[in-house]
Amino acid sequence: MLIRVRRFAHPIAPSEITPQSLYQARRDFLRAAGFAGIGLALPAWGVDKLAGVQKSSYSTSETPTPLINIASYNNYYEFGTRKDSPSENSGQFKTRPWTLRIEGLCAKPRSFAIEDLLKLAPLEERIYRMRCVEGWSMVIPWNGYPLATLLKQVEPLAGAKYVEFTTVADRATMPGLSFPVLDWPYTEGLRIDEAMHPLTLLTLGLYGEELLAQNGAPVRVVVPWKYGFKSAKSLVRIRLVDKQPATTWTKADPEAYGFYSNVNPEVDHPRWSQANERRLGEFLKRKTLMFNGYADQVAQLYAGMDLRKYF
Ligand code: MTE
């Protein structure tokens, strides 16, 4: 993003992609052989299966991207700026104990242990298109439930107009924090109606298992009609506020990263066209759709707004 590690993401050749079944078999083998236990070949990949995941009508019928790509082609700058840094450098990252604090303009501020978040509501499988501002995209089968379900627990007050997300910054286990590439901790924000929209997912899993460190374990938000950076990983605090919060990427480069950051093929980033995208595993580019293909569900949130100004 800000740092030009690779200007345009390279598509991964089909021959390099491991199907989910083969990946699982390899993972089971490594687990049985004890590699996951000693943190060797699969640093943070020893995660538990999620029970009772239900299908959702919000899912796309497009073919999900293989897990090996979702787990090895990541942006998570706290672990480094290369696409393979998060999977390689997250071996020391701990997701237990974990607490998510919800506070600010609400009647019942409180902290949720990760165990409580996993039980708060039935977990759904939401197969979402995800598009990064850098021009690549994936189809990801996330597991979670609407963020609204969690926010309702704390009873937001009428004055709560925005939601601010703060993600973990643990210098001991996140080597990227030693470099001042961004203003840590990573923060993001949504308008309250965006946060309460049924597509906005409090995400606890991926492909029916708990989240991997590189994908934002143990809990993140996923907002499929916005560029990937709005979907903050490894959340430790959610604050209900009355003013639009400052966000990490907007602070880093306000000309390039606006607060809204809705996927919009008509408004280019200064360095990257947003008209087309390359789905990981595919060779040819495809057209990027308005609101990433979720216009029917979300366009009314922005009725009357100039989306060139509020980009
Ligand atoms: N959250 C934190 N804490 N740190 C990050 O660097 N990167 C963002 C977003 N959330 C990021 C983050 C960006 S730029 C993208 S594209 C998505 O995470 C990538 O999510 P994925 O790796 O699970 O696909």
GROMACS .gro file of N, CA and C in nm, residues 22 95 205 253-254 295:
model
   18
   22LEU      N    1  -0.603  -3.104  -0.042
   22LEU     CA    2  -0.461  -3.137  -0.035
   22LEU      C    3  -0.393  -3.059   0.077
   95THR      N    4  -0.309  -1.587   2.097
   95THR     CA    5  -0.449  -1.543   2.089
   95THR      C    6  -0.529  -1.581   2.214
  205GLY      N    7  -1.356  -1.689   1.229
  205GLY     CA    8  -1.305  -1.808   1.163
  205GLY      C    9  -1.296  -1.794   1.013
  253ASP      N   10  -0.166   0.878   0.459
  253ASP     CA   11  -0.172   0.938   0.325
  253ASP      C   12  -0.318   0.975   0.293
  254PRO      N   13  -0.360   1.092   0.339
  254PRO     CA   14  -0.502   1.129   0.324
  254PRO      C   15  -0.547   1.145   0.179
  295ALA      N   16  -2.375  -0.356  -0.426
  295ALA     CA   17  -2.451  -0.231  -0.438
  295ALA      C   18  -2.597  -0.247  -0.396
   0.00000   0.00000   0.00000
